Short mmCIF file of C-alpha atoms and ligand atoms in Angstrom, two decimals:
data_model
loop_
_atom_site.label_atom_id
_atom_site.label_comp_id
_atom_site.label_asym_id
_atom_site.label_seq_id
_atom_site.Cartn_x
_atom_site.Cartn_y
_atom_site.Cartn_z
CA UNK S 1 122.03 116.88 102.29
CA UNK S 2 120.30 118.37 99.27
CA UNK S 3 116.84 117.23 98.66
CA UNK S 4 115.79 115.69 95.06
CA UNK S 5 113.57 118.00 93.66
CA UNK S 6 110.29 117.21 91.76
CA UNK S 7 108.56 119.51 89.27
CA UNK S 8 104.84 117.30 88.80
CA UNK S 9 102.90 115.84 92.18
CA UNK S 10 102.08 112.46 92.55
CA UNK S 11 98.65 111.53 93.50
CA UNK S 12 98.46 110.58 96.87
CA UNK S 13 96.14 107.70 97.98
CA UNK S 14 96.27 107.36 102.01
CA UNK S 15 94.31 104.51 103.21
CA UNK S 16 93.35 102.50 105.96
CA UNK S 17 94.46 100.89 109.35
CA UNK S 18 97.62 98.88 109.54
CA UNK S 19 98.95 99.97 106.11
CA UNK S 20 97.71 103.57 106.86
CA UNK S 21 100.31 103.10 109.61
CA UNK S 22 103.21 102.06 107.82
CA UNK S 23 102.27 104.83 104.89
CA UNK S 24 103.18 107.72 107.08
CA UNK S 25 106.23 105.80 108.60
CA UNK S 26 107.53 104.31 105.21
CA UNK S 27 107.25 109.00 104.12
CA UNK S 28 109.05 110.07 107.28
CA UNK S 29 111.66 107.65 107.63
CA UNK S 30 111.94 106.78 103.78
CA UNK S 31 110.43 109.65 101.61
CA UNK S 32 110.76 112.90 102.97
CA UNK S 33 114.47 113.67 104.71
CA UNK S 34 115.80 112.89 100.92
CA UNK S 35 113.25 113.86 98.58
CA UNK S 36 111.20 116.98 98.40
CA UNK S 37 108.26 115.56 98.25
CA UNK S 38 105.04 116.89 96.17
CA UNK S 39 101.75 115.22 96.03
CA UNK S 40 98.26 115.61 95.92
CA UNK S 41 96.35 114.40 98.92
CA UNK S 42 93.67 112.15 98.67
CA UNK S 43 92.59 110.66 102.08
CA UNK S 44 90.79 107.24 100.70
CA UNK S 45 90.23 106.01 104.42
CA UNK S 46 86.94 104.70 104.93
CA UNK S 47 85.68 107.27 107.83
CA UNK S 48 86.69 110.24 104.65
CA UNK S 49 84.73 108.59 102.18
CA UNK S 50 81.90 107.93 104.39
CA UNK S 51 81.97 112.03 105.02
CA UNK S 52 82.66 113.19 101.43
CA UNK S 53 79.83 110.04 100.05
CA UNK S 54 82.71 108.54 98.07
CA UNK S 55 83.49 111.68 96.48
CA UNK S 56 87.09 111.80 97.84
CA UNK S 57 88.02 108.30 95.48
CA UNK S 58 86.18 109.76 92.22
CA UNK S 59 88.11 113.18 92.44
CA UNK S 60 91.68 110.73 93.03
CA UNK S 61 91.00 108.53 89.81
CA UNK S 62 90.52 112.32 87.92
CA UNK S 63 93.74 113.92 89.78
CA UNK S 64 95.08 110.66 88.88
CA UNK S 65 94.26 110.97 84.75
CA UNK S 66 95.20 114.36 85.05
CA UNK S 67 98.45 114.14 86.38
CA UNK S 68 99.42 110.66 85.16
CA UNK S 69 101.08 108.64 88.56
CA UNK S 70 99.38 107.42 91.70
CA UNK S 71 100.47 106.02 94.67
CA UNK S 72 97.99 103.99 96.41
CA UNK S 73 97.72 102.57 100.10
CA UNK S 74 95.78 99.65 101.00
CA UNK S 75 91.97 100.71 101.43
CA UNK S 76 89.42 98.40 103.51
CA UNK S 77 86.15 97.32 101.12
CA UNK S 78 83.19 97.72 103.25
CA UNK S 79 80.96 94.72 103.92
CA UNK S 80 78.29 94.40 106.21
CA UNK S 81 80.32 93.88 109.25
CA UNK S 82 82.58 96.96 108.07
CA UNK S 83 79.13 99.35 108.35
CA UNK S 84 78.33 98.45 111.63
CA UNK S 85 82.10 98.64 112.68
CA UNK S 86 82.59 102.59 111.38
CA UNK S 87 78.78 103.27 111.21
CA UNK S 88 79.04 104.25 107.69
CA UNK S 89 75.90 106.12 105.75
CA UNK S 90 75.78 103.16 103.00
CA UNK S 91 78.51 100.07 102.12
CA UNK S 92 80.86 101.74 99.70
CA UNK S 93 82.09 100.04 96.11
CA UNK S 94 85.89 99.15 96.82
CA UNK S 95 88.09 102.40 95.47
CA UNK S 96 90.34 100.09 93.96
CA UNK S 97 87.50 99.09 91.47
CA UNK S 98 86.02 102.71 91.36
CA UNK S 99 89.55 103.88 90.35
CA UNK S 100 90.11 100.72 87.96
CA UNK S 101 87.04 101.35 86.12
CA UNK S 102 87.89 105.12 86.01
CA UNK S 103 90.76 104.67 84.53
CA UNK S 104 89.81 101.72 82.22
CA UNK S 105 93.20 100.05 83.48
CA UNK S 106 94.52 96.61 83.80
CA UNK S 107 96.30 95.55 86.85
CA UNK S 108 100.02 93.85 86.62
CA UNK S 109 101.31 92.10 89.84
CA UNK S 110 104.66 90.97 90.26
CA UNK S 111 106.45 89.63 93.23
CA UNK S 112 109.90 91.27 94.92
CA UNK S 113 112.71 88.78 94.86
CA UNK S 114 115.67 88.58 96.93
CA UNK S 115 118.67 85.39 96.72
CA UNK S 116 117.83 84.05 100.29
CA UNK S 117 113.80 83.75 99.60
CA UNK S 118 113.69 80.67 97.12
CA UNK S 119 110.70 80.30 95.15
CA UNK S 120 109.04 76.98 95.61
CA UNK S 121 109.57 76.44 91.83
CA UNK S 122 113.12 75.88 91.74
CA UNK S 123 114.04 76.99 88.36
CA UNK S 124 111.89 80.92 88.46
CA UNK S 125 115.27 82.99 89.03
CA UNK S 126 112.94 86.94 87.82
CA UNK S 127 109.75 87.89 88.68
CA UNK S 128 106.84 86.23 86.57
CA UNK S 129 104.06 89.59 85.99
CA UNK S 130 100.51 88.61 85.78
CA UNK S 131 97.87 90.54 83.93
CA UNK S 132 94.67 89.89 84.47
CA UNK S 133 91.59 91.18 82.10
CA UNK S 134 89.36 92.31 85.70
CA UNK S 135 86.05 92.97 83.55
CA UNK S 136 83.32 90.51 82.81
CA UNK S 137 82.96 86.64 82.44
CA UNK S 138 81.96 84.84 85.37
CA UNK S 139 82.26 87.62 87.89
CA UNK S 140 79.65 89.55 85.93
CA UNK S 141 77.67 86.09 84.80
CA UNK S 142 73.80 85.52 85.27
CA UNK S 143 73.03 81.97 85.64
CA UNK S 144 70.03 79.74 86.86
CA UNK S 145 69.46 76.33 88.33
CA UNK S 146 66.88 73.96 86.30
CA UNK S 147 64.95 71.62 88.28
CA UNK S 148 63.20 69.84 85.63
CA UNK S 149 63.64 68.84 81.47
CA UNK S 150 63.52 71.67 79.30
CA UNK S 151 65.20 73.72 76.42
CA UNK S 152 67.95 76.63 77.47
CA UNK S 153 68.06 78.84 74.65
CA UNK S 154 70.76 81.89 74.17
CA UNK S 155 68.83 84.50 73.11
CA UNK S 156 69.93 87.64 71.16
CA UNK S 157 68.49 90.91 69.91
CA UNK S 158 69.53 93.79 68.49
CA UNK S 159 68.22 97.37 69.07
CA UNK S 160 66.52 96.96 65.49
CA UNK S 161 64.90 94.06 66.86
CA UNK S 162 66.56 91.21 64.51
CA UNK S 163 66.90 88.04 66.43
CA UNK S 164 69.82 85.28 67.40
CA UNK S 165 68.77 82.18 69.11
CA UNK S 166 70.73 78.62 69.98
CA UNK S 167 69.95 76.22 72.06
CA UNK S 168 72.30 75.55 74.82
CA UNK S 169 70.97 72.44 76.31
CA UNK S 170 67.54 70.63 76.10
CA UNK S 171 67.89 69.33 79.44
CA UNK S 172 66.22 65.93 80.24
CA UNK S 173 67.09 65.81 83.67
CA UNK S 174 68.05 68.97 85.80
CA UNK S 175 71.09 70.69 85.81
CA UNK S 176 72.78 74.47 85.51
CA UNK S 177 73.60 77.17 83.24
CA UNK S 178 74.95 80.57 83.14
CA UNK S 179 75.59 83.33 80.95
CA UNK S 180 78.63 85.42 80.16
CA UNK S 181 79.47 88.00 78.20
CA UNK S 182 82.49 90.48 77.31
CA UNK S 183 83.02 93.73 75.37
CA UNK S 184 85.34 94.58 72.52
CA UNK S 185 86.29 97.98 73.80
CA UNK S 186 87.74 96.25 77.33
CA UNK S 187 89.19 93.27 75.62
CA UNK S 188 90.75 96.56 73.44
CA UNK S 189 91.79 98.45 76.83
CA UNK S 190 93.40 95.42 78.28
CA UNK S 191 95.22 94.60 75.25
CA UNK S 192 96.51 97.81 74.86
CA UNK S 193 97.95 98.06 78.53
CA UNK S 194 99.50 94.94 78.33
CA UNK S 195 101.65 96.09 75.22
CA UNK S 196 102.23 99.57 76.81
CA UNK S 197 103.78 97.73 79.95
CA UNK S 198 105.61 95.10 78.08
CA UNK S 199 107.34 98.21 76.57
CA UNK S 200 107.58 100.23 79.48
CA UNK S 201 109.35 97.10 81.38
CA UNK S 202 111.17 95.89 78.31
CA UNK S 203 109.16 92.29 79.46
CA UNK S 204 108.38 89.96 76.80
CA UNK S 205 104.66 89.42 76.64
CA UNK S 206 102.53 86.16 76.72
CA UNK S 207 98.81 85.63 76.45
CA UNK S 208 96.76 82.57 76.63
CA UNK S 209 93.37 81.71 76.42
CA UNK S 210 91.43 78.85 75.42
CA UNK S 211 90.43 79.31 72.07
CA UNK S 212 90.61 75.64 70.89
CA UNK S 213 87.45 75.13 72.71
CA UNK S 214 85.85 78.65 72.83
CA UNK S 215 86.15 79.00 69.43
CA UNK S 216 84.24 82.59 69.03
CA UNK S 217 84.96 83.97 72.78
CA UNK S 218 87.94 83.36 73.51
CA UNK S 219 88.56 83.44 69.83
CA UNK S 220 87.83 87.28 70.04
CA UNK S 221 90.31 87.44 72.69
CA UNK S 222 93.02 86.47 70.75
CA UNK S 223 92.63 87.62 67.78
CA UNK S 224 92.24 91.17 68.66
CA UNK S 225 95.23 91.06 70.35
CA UNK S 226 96.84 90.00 67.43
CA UNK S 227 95.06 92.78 65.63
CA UNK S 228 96.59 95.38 68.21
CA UNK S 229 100.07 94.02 68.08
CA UNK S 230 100.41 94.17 64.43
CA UNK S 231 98.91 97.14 64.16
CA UNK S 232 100.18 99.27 66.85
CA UNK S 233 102.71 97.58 68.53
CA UNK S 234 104.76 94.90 66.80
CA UNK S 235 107.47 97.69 65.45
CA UNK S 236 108.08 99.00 68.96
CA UNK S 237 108.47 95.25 70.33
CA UNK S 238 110.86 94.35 67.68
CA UNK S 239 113.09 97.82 68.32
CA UNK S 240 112.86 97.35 71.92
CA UNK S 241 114.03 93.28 71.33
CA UNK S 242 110.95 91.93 72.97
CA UNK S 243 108.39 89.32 71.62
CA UNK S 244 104.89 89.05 72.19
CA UNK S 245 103.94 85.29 72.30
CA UNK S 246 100.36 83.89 72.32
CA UNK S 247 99.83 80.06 73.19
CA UNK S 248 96.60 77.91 74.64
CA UNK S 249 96.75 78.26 78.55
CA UNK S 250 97.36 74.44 78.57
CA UNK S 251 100.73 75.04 76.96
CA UNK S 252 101.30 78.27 78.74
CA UNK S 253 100.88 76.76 81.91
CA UNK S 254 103.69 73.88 81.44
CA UNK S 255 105.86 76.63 80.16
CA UNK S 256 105.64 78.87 82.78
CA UNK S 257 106.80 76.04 85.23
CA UNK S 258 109.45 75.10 83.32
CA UNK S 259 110.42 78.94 82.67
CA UNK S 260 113.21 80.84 84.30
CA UNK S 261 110.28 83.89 84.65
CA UNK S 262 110.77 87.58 83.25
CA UNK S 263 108.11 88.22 81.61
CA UNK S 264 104.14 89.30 81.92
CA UNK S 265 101.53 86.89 81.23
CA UNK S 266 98.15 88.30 80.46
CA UNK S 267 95.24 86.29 81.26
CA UNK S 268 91.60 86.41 80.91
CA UNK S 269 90.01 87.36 84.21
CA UNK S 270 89.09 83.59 86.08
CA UNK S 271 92.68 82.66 85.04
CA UNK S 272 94.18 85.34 86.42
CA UNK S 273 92.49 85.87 89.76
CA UNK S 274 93.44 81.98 89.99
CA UNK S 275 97.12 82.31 88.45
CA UNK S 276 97.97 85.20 90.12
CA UNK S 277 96.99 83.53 93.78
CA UNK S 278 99.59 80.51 92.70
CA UNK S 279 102.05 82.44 91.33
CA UNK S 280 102.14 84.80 94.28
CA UNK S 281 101.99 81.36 96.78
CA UNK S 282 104.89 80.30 94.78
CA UNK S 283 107.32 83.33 94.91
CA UNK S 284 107.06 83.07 99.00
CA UNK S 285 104.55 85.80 100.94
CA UNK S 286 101.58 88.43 99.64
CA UNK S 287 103.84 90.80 101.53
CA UNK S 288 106.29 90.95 98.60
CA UNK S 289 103.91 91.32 95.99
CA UNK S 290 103.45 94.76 93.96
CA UNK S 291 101.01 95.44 92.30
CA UNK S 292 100.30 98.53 89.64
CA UNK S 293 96.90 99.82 87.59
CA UNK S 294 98.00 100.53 83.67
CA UNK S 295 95.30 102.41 81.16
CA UNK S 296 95.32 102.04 77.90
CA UNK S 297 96.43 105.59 77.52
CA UNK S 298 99.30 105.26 79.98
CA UNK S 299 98.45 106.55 83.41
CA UNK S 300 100.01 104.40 85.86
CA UNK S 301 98.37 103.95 89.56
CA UNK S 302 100.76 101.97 92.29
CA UNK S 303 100.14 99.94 95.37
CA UNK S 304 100.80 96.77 97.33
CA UNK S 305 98.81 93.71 96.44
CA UNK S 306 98.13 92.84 99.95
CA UNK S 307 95.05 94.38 102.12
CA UNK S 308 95.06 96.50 105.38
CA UNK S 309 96.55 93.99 107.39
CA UNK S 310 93.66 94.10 109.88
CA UNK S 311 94.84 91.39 112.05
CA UNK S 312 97.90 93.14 112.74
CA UNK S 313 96.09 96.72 113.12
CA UNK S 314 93.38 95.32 115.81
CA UNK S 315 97.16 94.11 117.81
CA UNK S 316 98.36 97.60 117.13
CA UNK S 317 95.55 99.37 118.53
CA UNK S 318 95.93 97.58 121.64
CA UNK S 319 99.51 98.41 121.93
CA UNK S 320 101.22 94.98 121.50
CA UNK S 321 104.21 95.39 118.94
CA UNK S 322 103.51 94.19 115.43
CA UNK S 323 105.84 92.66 112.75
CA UNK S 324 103.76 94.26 109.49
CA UNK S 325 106.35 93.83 106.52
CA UNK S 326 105.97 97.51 104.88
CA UNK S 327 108.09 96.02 101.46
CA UNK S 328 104.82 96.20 98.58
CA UNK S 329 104.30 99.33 99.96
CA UNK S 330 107.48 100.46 100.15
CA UNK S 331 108.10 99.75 96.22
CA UNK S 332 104.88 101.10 95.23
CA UNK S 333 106.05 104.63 96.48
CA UNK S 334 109.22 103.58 94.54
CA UNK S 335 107.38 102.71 91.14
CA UNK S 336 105.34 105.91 91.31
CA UNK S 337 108.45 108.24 92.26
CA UNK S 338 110.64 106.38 89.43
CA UNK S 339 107.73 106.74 86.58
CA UNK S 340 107.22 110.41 87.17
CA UNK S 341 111.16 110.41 87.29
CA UNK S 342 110.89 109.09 83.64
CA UNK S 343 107.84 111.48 82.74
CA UNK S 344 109.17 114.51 83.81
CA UNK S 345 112.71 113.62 83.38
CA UNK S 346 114.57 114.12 86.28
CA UNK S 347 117.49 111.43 86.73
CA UNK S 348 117.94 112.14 90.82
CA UNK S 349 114.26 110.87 91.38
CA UNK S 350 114.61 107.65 89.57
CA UNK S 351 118.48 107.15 90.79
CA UNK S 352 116.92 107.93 94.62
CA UNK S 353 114.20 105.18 93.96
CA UNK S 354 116.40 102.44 92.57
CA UNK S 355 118.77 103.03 95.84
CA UNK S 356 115.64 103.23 98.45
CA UNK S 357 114.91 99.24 96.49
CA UNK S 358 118.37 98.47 96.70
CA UNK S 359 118.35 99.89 100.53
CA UNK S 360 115.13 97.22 100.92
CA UNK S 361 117.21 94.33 99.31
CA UNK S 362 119.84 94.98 101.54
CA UNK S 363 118.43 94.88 104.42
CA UNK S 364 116.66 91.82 103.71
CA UNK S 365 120.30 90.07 102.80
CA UNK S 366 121.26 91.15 105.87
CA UNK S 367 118.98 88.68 107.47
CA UNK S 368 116.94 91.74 109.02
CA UNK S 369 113.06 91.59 108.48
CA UNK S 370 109.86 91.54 109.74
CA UNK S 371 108.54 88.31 111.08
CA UNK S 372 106.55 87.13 107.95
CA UNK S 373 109.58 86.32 105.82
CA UNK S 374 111.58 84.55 108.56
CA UNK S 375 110.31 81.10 108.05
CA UNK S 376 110.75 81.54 104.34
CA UNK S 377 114.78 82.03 103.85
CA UNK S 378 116.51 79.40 103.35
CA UNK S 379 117.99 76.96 105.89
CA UNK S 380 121.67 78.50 107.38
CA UNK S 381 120.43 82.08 106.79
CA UNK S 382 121.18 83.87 110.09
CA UNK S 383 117.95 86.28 110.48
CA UNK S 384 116.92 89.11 112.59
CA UNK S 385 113.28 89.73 113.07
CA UNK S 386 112.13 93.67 113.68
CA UNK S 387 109.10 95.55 114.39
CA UNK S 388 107.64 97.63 111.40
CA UNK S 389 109.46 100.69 112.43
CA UNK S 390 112.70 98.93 113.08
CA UNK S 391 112.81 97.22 109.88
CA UNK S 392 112.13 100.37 108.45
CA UNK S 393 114.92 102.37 110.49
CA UNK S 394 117.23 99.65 108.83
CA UNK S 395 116.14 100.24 105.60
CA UNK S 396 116.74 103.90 105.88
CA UNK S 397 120.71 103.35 107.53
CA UNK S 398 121.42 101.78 104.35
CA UNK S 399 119.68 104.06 102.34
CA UNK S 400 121.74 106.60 103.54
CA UNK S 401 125.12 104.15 103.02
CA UNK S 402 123.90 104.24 99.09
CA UNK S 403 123.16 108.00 98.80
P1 LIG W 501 95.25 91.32 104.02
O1 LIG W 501 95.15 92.66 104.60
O2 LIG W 501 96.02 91.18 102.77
O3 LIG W 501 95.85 90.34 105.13
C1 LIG W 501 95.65 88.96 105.15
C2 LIG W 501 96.77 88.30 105.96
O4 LIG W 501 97.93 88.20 105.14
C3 LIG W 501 97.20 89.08 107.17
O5 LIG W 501 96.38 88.81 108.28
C4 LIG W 501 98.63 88.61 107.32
O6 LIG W 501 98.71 87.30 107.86
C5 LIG W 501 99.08 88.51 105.89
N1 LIG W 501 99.64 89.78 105.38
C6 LIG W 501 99.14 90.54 104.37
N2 LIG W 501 99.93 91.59 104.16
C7 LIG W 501 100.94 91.51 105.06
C8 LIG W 501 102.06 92.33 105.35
N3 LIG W 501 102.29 93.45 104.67
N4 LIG W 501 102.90 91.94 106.34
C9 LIG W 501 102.68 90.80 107.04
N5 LIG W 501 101.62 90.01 106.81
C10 LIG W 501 100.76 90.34 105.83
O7 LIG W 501 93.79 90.72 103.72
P2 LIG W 501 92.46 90.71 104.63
O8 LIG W 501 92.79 90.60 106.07
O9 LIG W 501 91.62 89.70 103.99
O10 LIG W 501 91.78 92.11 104.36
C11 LIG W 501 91.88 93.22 105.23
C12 LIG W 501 91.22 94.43 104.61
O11 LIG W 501 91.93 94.81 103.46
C13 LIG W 501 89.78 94.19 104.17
O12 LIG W 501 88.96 95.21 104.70
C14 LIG W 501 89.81 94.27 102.67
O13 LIG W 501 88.67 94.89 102.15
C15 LIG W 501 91.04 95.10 102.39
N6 LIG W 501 91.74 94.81 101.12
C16 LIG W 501 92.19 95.87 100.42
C17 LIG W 501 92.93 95.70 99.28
C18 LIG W 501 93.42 96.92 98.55
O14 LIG W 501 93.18 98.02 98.94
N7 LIG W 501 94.14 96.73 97.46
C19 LIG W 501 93.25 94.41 98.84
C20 LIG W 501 92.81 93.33 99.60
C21 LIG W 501 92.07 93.54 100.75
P3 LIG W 501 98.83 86.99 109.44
O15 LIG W 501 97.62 87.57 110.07
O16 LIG W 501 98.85 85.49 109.45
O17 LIG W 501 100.09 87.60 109.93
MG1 LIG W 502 91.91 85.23 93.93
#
């Protein structure tokens, strides 16, 4: 059979344990007898970046601006147990921030459905995407206990030394408080990837915040998107017959329950690391989320949402047969081979991706998958449960039924 050909590389992310496993089975089985494949190599496992000092994940993010599409594999975050486990020189920033910050991007996650998985909210029949803002507010928030009465003051100034002060609380008892701040320029960045990947996925967009009460933070949050969509984006959205909808997060939240999903909702970063956990809960397993990095300028970076699976790698590594459902990063390879289909406009590597999903979906119908998912079909569905590889052998016999 004729190999698809490619004319740009993808950037290559390998990563670490469990999903560094199913990485090279998902290109052997999955990638490589049907497409000829051309990346650039980046190996982001921890023992490499330990060698090159972290240098290997700085000189991805710039292959990754400078060639536009990324494929990612899971990556382990060091902590203090991690240094001691792979005796590493210091405890290295996660990659996936490293690259996100690089890149300025916003991350979109969105779960893979299939007929005999029913989400736990009956009436979500498409995906639901969430955005979240990852910069600032309380993950970047300084903030103090007070053990006795007193005055908390905000305190402002500027670099020509011009004071702004307001009192927060004259505490007569004691109490908390904490500081938070964001910047225009990444409220800007996140606004603009949100539009660019409503577009790209022909998704309608929503936003919420809660500006009734945060009346200049949050405030700033919605207006500029506003701004941004009128300005650069509400044309394209009306051409492309998709709406951009802001609402408070109150309403948004009722809505999106009572929704039929299809669409992105962009959130501020608290509610989305907490949204995107119930959403993801609600559509079935972590397993079957995606997940992909947008900038602002359009470079897309792919991966699964889940981690490294290290439960399932320790069992591995002692040569007992694991059930590691390969599906997130299975369709990240897919995203990334079908965008720089699009980019460099070759029809064969976005018609080969859209059959190696349709292969997945199969396979799943067929009852055959990996021993996650089993206890989520529904009741009367005959299943199969497989190894890793097997699954992944059964993907590929229907793969070839579709090419
Ligand atoms: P995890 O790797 O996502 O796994 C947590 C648990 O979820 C697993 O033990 C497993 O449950 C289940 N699970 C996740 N993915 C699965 C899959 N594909 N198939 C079947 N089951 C799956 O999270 P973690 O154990 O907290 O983190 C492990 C490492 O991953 C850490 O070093 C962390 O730093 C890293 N991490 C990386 C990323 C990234 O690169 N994007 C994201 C998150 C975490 P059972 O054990 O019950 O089967
Ligand atoms: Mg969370």
């Amino acid at each position: 059979m004729r190999k698809v050909k490619m004319v740009t590389p993808l950037v290559e992310m390998d990563g670490d344990e469990m999903t560094r496993i199913l990485w090279k089975m998902i290109k052997d089985e999955l990638i490589i007898p049907f497409v000829d494949l051309k990346t650039e190599y980046y190996d982001l496992g921890l023992k490499k970046r330990d060698e090159t000092n972290d240098q290997i994940t700085i000189d991805s993010a710039i292959a990754t601006k400078k060639y536009g599409v990324a494929v990612k594999c899971a990556t382990i975050t060091p902590n203090k147990q991690r240094v001691e486990e792979y005796n590493l020189k210091e405890m290295w920033k996660s990659p996936n921030g490293t690259i996100r910050s690089m890149l300025d991007g916003t991350v979109f996650r969105a779960p893979i459905i299939i007929d005999t998985i029913k989400p736990v909210v009956k009436n979500w029949k498409k995906p639901i995407t969430i955005a979240r803002h990852a910069y600032g507010d309380v993950y970047k928030d300084t903030e103090f206990r007070i053990e006795k009465p007193g005055k908390a003051e905000l305190l402002y100034t500027s670099v020509d030394g011009k004071t702004q002060r307001q009192t927060i609380y004259d505490f007569e008892c004691a109490g908390v408080v904490q500081g938070l701040y964001n910047k225009d320029s990444s409220i800007e960045s996140f606004a603009h990837s949100c539009f660019k990947y409503a577009l790209d996925t022909k998704q309608d967009l929503w936003f919420s915040t809660k500006d009734t009460i945060s009346k200049k933070y949050d405030q700033t949050f919605k207006l500029k998107f506003q701004e941004i969509y009128d300005k650069y984006y509400k044309e394209k959205f009306e051409k492309a017959n998709i709406t951009y909808f802001y609402t408070l997060i109150d309403d948004a939240v009722a809505r999106v329950i009572r929704s039929e999903g299809g669409y992105i909702w962009a959130l501020k970063n608290y509610d989305g690391d907490v949204m995107s956990d119930m959403v993801s809960t609600a559509f079935g397993s972590l397993a079957m989320m995606t997940s992909v990095l947008v900038s602002p300028d359009g470079i897309y970076e792919y991966e699964a949402a889940h981690g490294t699976v290290t439960r399932h790698y320790y069992k591995y590594l002692k040569g007992e047969e694991t059930s590691t459902n390969p599906m997130a990063t299975i369709f990240a390879w897919t995203g990334a081979l079908k965008k720089r289909g699009e980019l460099d406009k070759i029809d064969d590597l976005v018609d080969f991706a859209n059959k190696l999903e349709k292969a997945c979906i199969n396979t799943l119908l067929e009852g055959k998958m990996t021993k996650d998912l089993v206890g989520l079909v529904e009741d009367g569905v005959k299943t199969i449960t497989l190894n890793s590889l097997d699954f992944i052998k059964a993907i590929r016999t229907n793969l070839e039924k579709l090419l």
